[in-house]
Amino acid sequence: MSRYPFRECVNEVMSKYRGNRAKSTLEIMERRYNRMEKDLNLLRSEGRISTTSPKYLTVDDIAAYHEFLRDRLVNGGHVCNDSIKKDFIDLNKLCTYYGNRCIEDYKARCPALSSRKSCARLPVLQTSEIDHILSLAAKVPDSDLSGLRAYGMFALCTGAGLRTVEAVNAKVSNIDLDGPCATIFLDVVKGIDTYGEPRTVFIIPRFVPAIRRYLIAR
């Protein structure tokens, strides 16, 4: 066995994905595998798992890794189950490539990793509906801070495509409305505990006036 068995397996499997997966997907997988490698090496050094090689991981090894992930604290809170599921999906890709069914066998023991939430999507806002909302925003008096804030937040979330966690943690100091293109830098992003990375997002120009009016009033 090589000195770095997990990395050896990752390199082999990722070479099969290159050319038939989007670059962004591969980057997310690489970041996830890099973190997994550190975690598994730590667990191995502590004697909590028998190996770090996806070829030979056992159900008991996976149980120990799952316990480690559930106990981990990120940004003051525990890693959510959905994030852990994504880790296990990518780890399963490595294990099954070598005919190791440890993840599937562990899922039979832990149904929470296999459960799926069914959630119907809300209908997409039509252009006419967005036009109507922005026209109402333009009519809000400068003295109505609450109204300006409501429409400003709508404009920011919709115009920049922010997720809930990103909107909640967005900082006024990270908004730039005076550059060649309006932007906001997100230092707290969806998936920050797994695949997400801080990034700069462009704001669609038609939404900028509502955001600007709120920031001036604020």
XYZ file of C-alpha atoms in Angstrom:
218
model
C 0.000 0.000 0.000
C 1.278 3.469 -0.854
C 2.038 6.136 1.716
C -1.016 8.128 0.621
C -3.681 5.513 -0.263
C -6.646 7.900 -0.205
C -4.966 10.394 -2.545
C -3.874 7.586 -4.853
C -7.485 6.411 -5.199
C -8.779 9.969 -5.666
C -6.294 10.642 -8.458
C -7.250 7.443 -10.267
C -11.003 7.979 -10.015
C -10.872 11.709 -10.836
C -8.890 10.932 -13.993
C -11.949 8.989 -15.206
C -14.267 11.936 -14.559
C -12.189 14.552 -16.349
C -13.568 15.290 -19.774
C -17.103 14.163 -18.968
C -17.937 16.354 -15.954
C -18.244 20.129 -15.703
C -15.139 21.913 -14.436
C -17.109 23.389 -11.523
C -18.309 19.911 -10.504
C -14.758 18.574 -10.520
C -13.544 21.516 -8.439
C -16.222 20.854 -5.828
C -15.318 17.168 -5.735
C -11.625 17.971 -5.348
C -12.276 20.319 -2.430
C -14.477 17.718 -0.784
C -11.884 14.979 -1.274
C -9.116 17.215 0.085
C -11.098 17.741 3.280
C -11.986 14.041 3.499
C -8.330 13.119 3.208
C -7.411 15.331 6.173
C -10.304 13.967 8.244
C -9.557 10.321 7.481
C -5.843 10.783 8.135
C -6.708 12.278 11.528
C -9.044 9.394 12.372
C -6.415 6.869 11.275
C -3.728 8.536 13.408
C -6.062 8.310 16.391
C -6.769 4.640 15.719
C -10.470 5.222 15.120
C -10.456 3.692 11.625
C -8.485 0.786 10.203
C -7.401 2.405 6.913
C -7.777 5.513 4.765
C -7.969 3.583 1.513
C -11.425 3.576 -0.163
C -10.539 0.072 -1.372
C -10.546 -1.355 2.148
C -12.714 0.928 4.324
C -15.118 -1.132 6.446
C -18.634 -0.435 7.677
C -17.178 0.215 11.130
C -14.728 2.719 9.620
C -17.620 4.531 7.941
C -19.572 4.565 11.212
C -16.595 6.217 12.943
C -16.266 8.763 10.146
C -20.000 9.525 10.300
C -19.779 10.094 14.056
C -16.798 12.413 13.494
C -18.738 14.484 10.943
C -21.818 14.746 13.154
C -19.707 15.960 16.090
C -17.796 18.551 14.061
C -18.565 22.213 14.753
C -18.488 24.694 11.856
C -19.202 28.406 12.397
C -20.542 27.628 15.862
C -22.949 24.892 14.724
C -22.978 21.250 13.731
C -22.630 20.162 10.092
C -26.103 19.623 8.653
C -27.224 16.166 7.552
C -27.576 17.271 3.919
C -23.899 18.242 3.813
C -22.901 14.902 5.308
C -25.001 13.130 2.664
C -23.048 14.912 -0.071
C -19.776 13.800 1.508
C -20.985 10.217 1.531
C -22.147 10.404 -2.104
C -18.653 11.361 -3.248
C -16.937 8.909 -0.898
C -19.208 6.201 -2.275
C -17.966 7.009 -5.785
C -14.449 6.109 -4.654
C -15.414 2.977 -2.757
C -17.715 1.479 -5.398
C -15.113 2.111 -8.091
C -13.058 -0.563 -6.335
C -16.039 -2.798 -5.627
C -16.246 -1.803 -1.958
C -19.888 -1.575 -0.791
C -19.103 -0.252 2.705
C -21.115 2.951 2.192
C -24.165 1.098 0.872
C -23.958 -1.388 3.730
C -23.649 1.427 6.260
C -26.664 3.230 4.770
C -28.720 0.112 5.462
C -27.739 0.588 9.104
C -28.348 4.354 9.033
C -31.465 5.194 6.944
C -31.089 8.938 7.616
C -28.298 9.000 5.022
C -30.618 7.630 2.346
C -33.796 9.592 3.098
C -34.834 12.230 0.600
C -36.898 15.328 1.258
C -39.619 15.963 -1.282
C -40.052 19.671 -1.818
C -42.096 21.183 -4.638
C -40.533 24.256 -6.217
C -42.421 27.517 -6.126
C -43.319 28.985 -9.523
C -40.691 31.263 -11.064
C -41.463 35.000 -11.041
C -42.442 36.233 -14.471
C -40.797 39.314 -15.997
C -44.077 41.227 -15.711
C -44.271 40.391 -11.996
C -40.704 41.604 -11.393
C -41.465 44.796 -13.334
C -44.515 45.382 -11.134
C -42.561 44.857 -7.910
C -39.770 47.206 -9.007
C -42.314 49.845 -10.048
C -43.835 49.660 -6.551
C -40.349 49.965 -5.054
C -39.785 53.201 -6.968
C -42.934 54.700 -5.393
C -41.887 54.113 -1.777
C -41.219 57.477 -0.034
C -37.645 58.207 1.008
C -38.898 58.482 4.596
C -40.274 54.918 4.649
C -37.166 53.019 5.783
C -39.087 49.792 6.376
C -40.545 49.836 2.854
C -37.190 50.711 1.288
C -35.553 47.893 3.213
C -38.157 45.333 2.109
C -37.796 46.199 -1.572
C -34.040 46.624 -1.236
C -33.676 43.115 0.167
C -35.904 41.741 -2.582
C -33.758 43.488 -5.189
C -30.509 42.228 -3.646
C -31.662 38.620 -3.241
C -33.248 38.438 -6.686
C -30.729 40.562 -8.543
C -27.732 38.658 -7.158
C -29.402 35.242 -6.798
C -28.558 34.977 -3.104
C -29.407 31.904 -1.048
C -31.010 32.414 2.365
C -27.790 31.935 4.350
C -26.003 34.344 1.997
C -28.675 37.040 2.313
C -28.791 36.741 6.106
C -25.015 37.175 6.369
C -24.566 39.744 3.592
C -22.599 42.845 4.600
C -23.334 46.368 3.403
C -19.606 47.029 3.300
C -19.254 44.270 0.677
C -21.677 45.905 -1.780
C -20.179 47.960 -4.618
C -22.732 49.820 -6.724
C -20.311 52.304 -8.298
C -17.979 50.040 -10.237
C -18.347 49.083 -13.922
C -20.838 46.466 -12.733
C -22.573 46.352 -9.360
C -21.324 43.490 -7.182
C -21.499 42.025 -3.709
C -18.769 39.938 -2.107
C -20.157 36.990 -0.127
C -17.889 35.767 2.657
C -20.580 33.438 4.034
C -21.974 31.215 1.293
C -24.194 28.191 0.886
C -22.163 25.049 1.471
C -19.405 26.884 3.333
C -18.850 23.822 5.526
C -18.340 21.580 2.500
C -18.132 22.779 -1.097
C -18.869 26.512 -0.939
C -16.230 29.226 -1.273
C -16.448 33.001 -0.676
C -17.070 34.733 -3.998
C -18.017 37.984 -5.721
C -21.471 38.038 -7.330
C -22.723 40.439 -9.997
C -26.000 42.288 -9.408
C -28.360 42.630 -12.390
C -28.490 46.372 -13.233
C -32.287 46.763 -13.155
C -32.287 45.851 -9.446
C -29.604 48.360 -8.443
C -31.851 51.462 -7.965
C -33.931 49.788 -5.230
C -30.769 48.648 -3.446
C -29.155 52.076 -3.772
C -32.211 53.892 -2.374
C -32.252 51.652 0.699
C -28.531 52.062 1.323
C -28.795 55.866 1.079
C -31.751 55.928 3.489
C -29.974 53.496 5.807
